[in-house]
Coordinates of C-alpha atoms in Angstrom, one line a residue:
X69 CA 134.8 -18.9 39.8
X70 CA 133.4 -22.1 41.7
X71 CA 130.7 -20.3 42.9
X72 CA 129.9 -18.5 40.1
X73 CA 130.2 -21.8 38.0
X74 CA 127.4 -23.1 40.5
X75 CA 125.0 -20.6 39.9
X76 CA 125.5 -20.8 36.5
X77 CA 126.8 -17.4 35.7
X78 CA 128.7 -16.1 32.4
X79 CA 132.3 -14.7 33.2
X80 CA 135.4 -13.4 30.9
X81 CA 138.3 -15.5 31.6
X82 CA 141.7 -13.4 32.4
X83 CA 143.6 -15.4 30.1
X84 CA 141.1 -15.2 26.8
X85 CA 139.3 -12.0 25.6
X86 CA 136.0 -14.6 24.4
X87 CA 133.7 -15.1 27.2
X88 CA 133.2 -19.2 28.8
X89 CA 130.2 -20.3 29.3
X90 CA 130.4 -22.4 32.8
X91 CA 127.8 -25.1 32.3
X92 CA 125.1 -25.8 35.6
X93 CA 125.2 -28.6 37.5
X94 CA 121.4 -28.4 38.2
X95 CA 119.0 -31.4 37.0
X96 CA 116.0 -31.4 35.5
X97 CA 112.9 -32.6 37.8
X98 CA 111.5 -36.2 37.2
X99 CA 108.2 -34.9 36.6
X100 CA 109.3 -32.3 33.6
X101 CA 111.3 -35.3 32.0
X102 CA 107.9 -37.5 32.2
X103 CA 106.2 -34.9 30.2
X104 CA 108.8 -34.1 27.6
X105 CA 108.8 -37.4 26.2
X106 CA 105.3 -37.5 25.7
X107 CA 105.1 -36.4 22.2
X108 CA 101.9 -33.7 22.9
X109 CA 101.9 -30.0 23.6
X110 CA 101.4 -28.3 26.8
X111 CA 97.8 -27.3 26.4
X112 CA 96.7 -30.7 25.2
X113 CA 98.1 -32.3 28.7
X114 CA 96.5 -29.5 30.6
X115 CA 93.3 -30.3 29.1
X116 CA 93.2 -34.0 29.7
X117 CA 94.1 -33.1 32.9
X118 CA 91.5 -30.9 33.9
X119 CA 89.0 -34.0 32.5
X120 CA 90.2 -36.7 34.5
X121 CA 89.4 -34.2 37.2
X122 CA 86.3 -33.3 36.4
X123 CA 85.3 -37.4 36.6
X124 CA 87.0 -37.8 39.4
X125 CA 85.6 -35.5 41.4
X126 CA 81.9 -37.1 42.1
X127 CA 83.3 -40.4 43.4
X128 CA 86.0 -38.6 45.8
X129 CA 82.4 -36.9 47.4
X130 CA 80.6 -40.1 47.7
X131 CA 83.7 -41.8 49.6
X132 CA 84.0 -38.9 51.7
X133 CA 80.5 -38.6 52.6
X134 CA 80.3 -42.3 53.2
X135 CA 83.4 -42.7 55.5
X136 CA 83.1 -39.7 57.3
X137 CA 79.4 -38.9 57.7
X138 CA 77.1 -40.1 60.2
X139 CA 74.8 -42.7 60.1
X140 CA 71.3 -42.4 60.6
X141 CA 69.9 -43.3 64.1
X142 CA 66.8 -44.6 62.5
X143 CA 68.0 -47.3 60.2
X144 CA 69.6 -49.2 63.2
X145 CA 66.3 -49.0 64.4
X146 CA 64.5 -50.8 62.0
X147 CA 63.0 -54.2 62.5
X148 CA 62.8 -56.6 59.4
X149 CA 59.2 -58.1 60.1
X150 CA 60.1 -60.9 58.0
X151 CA 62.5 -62.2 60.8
X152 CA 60.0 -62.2 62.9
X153 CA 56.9 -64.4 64.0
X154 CA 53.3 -64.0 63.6
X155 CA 52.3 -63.8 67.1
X156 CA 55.5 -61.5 67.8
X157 CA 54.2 -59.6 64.8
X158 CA 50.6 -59.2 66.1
X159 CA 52.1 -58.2 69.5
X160 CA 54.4 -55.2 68.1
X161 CA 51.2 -54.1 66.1
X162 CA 48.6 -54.2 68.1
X163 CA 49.0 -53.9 71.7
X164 CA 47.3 -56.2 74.0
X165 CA 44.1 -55.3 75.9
X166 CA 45.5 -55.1 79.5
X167 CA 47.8 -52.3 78.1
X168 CA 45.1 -50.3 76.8
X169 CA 43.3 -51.0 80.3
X170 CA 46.4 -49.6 82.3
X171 CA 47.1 -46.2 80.1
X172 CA 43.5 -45.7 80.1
X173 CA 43.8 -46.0 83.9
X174 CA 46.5 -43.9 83.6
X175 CA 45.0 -41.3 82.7
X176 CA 42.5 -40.5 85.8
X177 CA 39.3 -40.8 86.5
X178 CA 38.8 -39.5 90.0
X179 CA 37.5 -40.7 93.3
X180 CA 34.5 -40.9 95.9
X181 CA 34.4 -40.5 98.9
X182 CA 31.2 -42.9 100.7
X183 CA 30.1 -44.5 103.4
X184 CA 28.2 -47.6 104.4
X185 CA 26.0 -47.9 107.7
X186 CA 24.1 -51.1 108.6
X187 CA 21.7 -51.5 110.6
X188 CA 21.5 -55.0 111.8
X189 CA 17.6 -54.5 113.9
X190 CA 16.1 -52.7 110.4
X191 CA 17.8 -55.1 108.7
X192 CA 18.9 -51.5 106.6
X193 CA 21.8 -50.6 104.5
X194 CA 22.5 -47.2 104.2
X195 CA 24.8 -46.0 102.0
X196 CA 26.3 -42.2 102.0
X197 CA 27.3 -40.6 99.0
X198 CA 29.8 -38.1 100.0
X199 CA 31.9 -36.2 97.6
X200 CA 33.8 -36.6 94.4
X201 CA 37.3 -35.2 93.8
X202 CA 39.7 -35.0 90.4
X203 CA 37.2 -36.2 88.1
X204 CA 37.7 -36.9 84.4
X205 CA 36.3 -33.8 82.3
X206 CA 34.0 -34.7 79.8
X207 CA 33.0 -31.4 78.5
X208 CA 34.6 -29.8 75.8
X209 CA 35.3 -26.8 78.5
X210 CA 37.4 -29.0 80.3
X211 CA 34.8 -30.0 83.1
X212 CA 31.9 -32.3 83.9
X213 CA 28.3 -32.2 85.1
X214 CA 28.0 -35.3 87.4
X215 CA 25.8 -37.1 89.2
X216 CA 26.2 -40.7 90.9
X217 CA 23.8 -44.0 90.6
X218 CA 23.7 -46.0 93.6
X219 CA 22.1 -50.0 93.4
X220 CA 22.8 -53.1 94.5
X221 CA 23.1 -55.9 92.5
X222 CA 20.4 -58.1 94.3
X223 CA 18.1 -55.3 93.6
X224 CA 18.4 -53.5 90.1
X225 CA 15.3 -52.3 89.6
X226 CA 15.7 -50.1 93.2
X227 CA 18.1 -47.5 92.3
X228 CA 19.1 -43.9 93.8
X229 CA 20.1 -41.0 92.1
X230 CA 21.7 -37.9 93.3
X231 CA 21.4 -34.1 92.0
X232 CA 23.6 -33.3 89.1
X233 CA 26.4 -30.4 89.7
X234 CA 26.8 -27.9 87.1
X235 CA 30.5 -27.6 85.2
X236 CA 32.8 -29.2 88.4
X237 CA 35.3 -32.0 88.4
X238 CA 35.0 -31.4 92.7
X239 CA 31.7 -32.7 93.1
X240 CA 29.7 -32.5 96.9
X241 CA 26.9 -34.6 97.2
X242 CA 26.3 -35.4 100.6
X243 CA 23.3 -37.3 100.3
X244 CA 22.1 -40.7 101.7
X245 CA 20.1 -43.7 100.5
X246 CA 18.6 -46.6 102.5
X247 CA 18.4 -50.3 100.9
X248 CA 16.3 -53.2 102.7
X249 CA 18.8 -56.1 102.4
X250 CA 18.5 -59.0 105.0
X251 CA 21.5 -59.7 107.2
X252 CA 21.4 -63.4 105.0
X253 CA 21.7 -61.9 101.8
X254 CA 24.6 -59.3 102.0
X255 CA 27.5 -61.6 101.5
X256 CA 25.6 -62.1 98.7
X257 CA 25.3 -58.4 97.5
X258 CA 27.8 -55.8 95.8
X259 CA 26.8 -51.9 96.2
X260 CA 27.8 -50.2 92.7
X261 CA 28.3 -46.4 92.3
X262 CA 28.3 -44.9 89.0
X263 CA 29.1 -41.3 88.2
X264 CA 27.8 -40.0 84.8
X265 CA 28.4 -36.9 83.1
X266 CA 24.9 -35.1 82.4
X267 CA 24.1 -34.4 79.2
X268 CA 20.7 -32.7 78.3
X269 CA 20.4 -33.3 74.2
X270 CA 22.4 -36.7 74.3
X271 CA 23.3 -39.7 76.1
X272 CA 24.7 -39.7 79.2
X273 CA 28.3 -40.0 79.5
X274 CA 29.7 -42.7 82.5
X275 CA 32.8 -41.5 83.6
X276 CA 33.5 -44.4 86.4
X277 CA 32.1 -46.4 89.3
X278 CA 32.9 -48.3 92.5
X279 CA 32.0 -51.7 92.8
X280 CA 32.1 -53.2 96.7
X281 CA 31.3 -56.7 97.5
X282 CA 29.7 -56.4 100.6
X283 CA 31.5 -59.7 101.7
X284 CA 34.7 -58.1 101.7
X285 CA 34.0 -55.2 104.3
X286 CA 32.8 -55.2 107.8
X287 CA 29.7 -53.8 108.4
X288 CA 30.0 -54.0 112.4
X289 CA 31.1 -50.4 112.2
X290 CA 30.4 -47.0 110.2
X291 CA 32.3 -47.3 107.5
X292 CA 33.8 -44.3 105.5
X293 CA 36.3 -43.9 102.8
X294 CA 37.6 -42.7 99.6
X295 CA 37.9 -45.2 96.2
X296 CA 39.8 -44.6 93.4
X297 CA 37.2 -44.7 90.5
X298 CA 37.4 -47.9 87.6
X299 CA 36.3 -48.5 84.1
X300 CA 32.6 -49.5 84.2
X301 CA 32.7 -53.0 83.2
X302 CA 30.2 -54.9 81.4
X303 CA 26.8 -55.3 82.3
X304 CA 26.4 -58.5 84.1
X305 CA 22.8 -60.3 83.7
X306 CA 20.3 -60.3 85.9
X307 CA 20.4 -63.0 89.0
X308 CA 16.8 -63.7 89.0
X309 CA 17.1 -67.1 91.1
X310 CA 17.5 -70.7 91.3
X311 CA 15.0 -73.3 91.5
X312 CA 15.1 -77.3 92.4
X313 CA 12.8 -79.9 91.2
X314 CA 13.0 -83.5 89.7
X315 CA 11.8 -85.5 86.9
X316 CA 10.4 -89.0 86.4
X317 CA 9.3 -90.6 83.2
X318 CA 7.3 -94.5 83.2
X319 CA 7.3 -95.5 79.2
X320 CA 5.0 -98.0 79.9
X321 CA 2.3 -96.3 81.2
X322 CA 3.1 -93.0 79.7
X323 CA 3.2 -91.2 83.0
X324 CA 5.8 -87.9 83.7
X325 CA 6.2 -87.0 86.9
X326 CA 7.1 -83.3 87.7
X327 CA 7.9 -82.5 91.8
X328 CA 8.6 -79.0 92.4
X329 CA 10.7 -79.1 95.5
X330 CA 12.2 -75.3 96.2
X331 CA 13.8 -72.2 94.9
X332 CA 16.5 -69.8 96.9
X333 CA 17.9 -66.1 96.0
X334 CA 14.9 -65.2 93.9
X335 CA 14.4 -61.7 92.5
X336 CA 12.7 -58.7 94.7
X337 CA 9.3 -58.0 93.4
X338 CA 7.9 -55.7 95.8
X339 CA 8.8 -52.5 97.9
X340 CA 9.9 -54.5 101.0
X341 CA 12.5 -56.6 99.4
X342 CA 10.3 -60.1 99.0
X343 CA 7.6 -61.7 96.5
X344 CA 5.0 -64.2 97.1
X345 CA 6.7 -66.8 94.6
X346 CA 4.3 -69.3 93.0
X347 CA 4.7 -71.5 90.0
X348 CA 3.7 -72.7 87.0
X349 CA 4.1 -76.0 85.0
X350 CA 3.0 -76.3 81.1
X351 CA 3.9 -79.0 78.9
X352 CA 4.1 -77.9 75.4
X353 CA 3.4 -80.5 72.2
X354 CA 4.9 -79.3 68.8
X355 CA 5.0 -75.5 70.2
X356 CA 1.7 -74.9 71.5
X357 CA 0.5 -75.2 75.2
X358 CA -1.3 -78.2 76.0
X359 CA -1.3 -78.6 79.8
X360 CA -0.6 -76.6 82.5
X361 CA -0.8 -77.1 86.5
X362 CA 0.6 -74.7 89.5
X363 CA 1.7 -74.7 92.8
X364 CA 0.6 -72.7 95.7
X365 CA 1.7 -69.4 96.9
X366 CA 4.2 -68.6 99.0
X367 CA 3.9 -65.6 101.1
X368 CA 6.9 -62.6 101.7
X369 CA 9.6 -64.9 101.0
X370 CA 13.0 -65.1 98.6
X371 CA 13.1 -69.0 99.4
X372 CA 10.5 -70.4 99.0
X373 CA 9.6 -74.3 99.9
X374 CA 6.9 -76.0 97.5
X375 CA 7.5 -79.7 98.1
X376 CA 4.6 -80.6 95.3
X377 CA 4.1 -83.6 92.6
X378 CA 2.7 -82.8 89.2
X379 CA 1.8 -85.9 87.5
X380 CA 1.0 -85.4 83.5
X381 CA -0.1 -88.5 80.5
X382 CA 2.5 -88.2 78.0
X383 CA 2.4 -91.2 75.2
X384 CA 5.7 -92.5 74.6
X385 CA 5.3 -91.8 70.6
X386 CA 4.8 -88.0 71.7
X387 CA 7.7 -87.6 73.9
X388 CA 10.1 -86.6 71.4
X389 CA 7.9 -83.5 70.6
X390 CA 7.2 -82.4 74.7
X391 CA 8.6 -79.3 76.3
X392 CA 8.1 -78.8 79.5
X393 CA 8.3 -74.7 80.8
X394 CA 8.8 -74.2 84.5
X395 CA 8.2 -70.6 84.9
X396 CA 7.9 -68.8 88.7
X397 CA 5.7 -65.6 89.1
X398 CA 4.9 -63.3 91.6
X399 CA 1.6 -63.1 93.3
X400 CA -0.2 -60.0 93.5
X401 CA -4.0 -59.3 94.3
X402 CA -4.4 -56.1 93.3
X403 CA -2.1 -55.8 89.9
X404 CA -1.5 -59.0 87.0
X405 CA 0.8 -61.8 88.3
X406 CA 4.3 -61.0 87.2
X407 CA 6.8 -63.5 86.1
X408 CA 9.8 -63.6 87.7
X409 CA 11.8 -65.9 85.6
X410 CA 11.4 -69.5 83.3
X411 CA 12.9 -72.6 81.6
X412 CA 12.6 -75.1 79.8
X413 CA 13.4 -78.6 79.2
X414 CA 13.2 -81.3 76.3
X415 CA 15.3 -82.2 73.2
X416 CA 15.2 -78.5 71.4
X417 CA 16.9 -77.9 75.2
X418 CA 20.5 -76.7 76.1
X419 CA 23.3 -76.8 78.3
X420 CA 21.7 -78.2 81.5
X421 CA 18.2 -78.4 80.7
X422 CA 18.9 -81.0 77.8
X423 CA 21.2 -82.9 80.4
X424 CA 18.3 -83.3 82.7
X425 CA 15.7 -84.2 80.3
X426 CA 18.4 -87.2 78.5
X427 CA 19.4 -88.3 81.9
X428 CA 15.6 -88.7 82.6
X429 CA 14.7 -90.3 79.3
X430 CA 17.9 -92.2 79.5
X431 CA 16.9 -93.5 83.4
X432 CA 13.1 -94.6 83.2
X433 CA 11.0 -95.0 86.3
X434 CA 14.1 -93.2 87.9
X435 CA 13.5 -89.6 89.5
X436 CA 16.6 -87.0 88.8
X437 CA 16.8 -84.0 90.6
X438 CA 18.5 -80.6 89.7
X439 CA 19.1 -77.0 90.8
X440 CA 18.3 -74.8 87.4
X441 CA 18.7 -71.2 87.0
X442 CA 16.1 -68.9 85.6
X443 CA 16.2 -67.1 82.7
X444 CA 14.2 -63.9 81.6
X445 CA 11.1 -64.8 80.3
X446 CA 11.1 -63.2 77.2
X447 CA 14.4 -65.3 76.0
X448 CA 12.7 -68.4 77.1
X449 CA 9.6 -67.6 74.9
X450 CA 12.1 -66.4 71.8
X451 CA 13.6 -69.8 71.8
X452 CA 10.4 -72.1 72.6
X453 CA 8.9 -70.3 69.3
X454 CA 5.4 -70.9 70.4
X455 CA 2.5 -70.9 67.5
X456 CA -0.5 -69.2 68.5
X457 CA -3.9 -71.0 69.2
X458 CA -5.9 -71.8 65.6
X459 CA -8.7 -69.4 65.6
X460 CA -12.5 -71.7 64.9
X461 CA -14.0 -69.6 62.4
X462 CA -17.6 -68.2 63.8
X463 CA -20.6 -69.9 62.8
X464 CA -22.7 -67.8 60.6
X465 CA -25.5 -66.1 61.5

């Protein structure tokens, strides 16, 4: 009966003939007396339910995807340029040159092999242009058509060429060139090697050279050797020379003094490496030539000695509007006199030309002397501005 009373079963009791009902012992859950007192029907509290989860249900997502997914490698990457300086700026943006120098390094330009051979009797450089190896293609085929330059730099206008080879990055020359260069002048000197890439319909490509300073390397031997090949760098100007001299001025009697003393490591001007240096002296009033005097040549030499004295009438009221050009030429009997380089000197002057000519004007009856380099002639002329000669009209007939 106990048990039966437990599980809440129905029995006849011997004694009676009516049937007992045994009542259960079992209580209802907390959750089904929660939701009978709330005074709504069953499919009312199934539909709110299903709402609240259907709101719920986007911001369960974001908090999952936010705690448990993974962050993004690129965002810890990020720099805030606001943070940071200018110059630190400039330097993440733009990289600097030596960098671009090294990856373009990087990349490869080849090699040459050479050697150098002086003879010290001759008083003869030669130089031996052997073979190239792993050059940089240029072509759109992926290969090159080169051919190499050779000069020195105390003697542009005497260069040397070697034959071009057709669609190759393994180049071999083997070819020789002689340069006259005194045993005086080739610490002086640096031999330059160019290789180009030969283009017929355009210009030609340069794809790298060697540059030697002569000082640096002993020419007691044969020399040969491979060089890794570098950017061409930027083309230096022209050494055309140096030349001394002094200046006097006497404002009382109006009298300027010009004494050409020397020049040293003028340009070549002829096929064996010399000139016959000469030069001239013009005084210029308000940009047109007014007098003009010259020195004597000097025969088959780079250094030449002049030791002369120049003596011109310039009025004190009309020094303010002088220039004085010092120009030196090369002699030639046959051809025209070419000009090897010029200056000038006065107040429309620069740098140390318009030193000299204050420290002169500034020292009277004093003479001042001064090493000056040349310039190319046709810069000289662009800045003097000269006006040409008045033309008399012609008398009529």
């Amino acid at each position: 009966v106990a048990v039966a009373a437990r599980k809440g079963m129905v029995m006849a009791s011997p004694f009676t003939s009516s049937p007992v009902t045994i009542p259960t012992t079992a209580r209802p859950g907390f959750l089904g007396s929660w939701l009978n007192r709330i005074p709504l029907p069953k499919w009312a509290l199934i539909a709110v339910a299903v709402a609240v989860g259907v709101l719920l249900l986007p911001f369960l997502i974001c908090i999952v995807r936010c705690c448990c997914g993974k962050k993004k490698p690129k965002k810890k990457e990020r720099v805030s340029m606001c943070a940071v300086s200018s110059s630190t700026t400039a330097s993440l943006v733009q990289p600097e040159m030596e960098d671009l120098e090294r990856g373009t390094e990087q990349t490869g330009r080849g090699k040459l092999q050479y050697s150098l051979e002086y003879n010290f009797r001759a008083q003869e450089l030669k130089v031996g242009v052997k073979q190239a190896a792993e050059l940089k293609a240029m072509d759109s085929g992926g290969t090159s058509d080169p051919y190499v330059i050779v000069y020195l730099t105390s003697d542009r206008k005497k260069r040397y060429e070697t034959k071009v080879y057709r669609k190759t990055l393994n180049p071999v020359f083997n070819e020789s060139f002689t340069f006259q260069v005194p045993q005086a002048e080739v610490p002086e000197s640096t031999l330059v090697m160019q290789i180009y890439d030969f283009n017929r319909f355009a210009k030609h490509d340069i794809i790298g050279e060697v540059r030697l300073p002569l000082a640096s390397v002993s020419l007691q031997h044969v020399i040969e050797q491979w060089s890794d090949l570098a950017a061409a760098g930027k083309v230096e100007e022209e050494q055309l020379g140096e030349i001394c001299f002094s200046l006097r001025y006497v404002p009382s009697t109006g009298k300027l003094t010009v004494l050409i003393l020397e020049a040293k490591k003028l340009k070549r001007m002829n096929s064996h490496g010399l000139s016959d240096p000469f030069v001239k002296v013009h005084l210029i009033l308000n940009r047109r030539k007014w007098k003009k005097k010259m020195t004597s040549v000097k025969k088959n030499t780079l250094r030449p000695y002049f030791n002369e004295m120049f003596v011109f009438e310039v009025p004190f009221n009309q020094i303010k509007n002088v220039d004085v050009v010092i120009s030196v030429w090369d002699h030639d009997k046959v051809t025209k006199n070419e000009p090897i380089g010029k200056l000038f000197l006065g107040c429309r002057a620069t740098g140390n030309q318009l030193r000299h000519w204050s420290d002169m004007l500034s020292n009277p009856r004093r003479p001042l002397t001064q090493w000056h380099s040349l310039q190319p002639p046709d810069v000289v002329d662009k800045a003097l501005g000269l006006k040409s000669h008045l033309k008399l009209p012609l008398p009529p007939r």
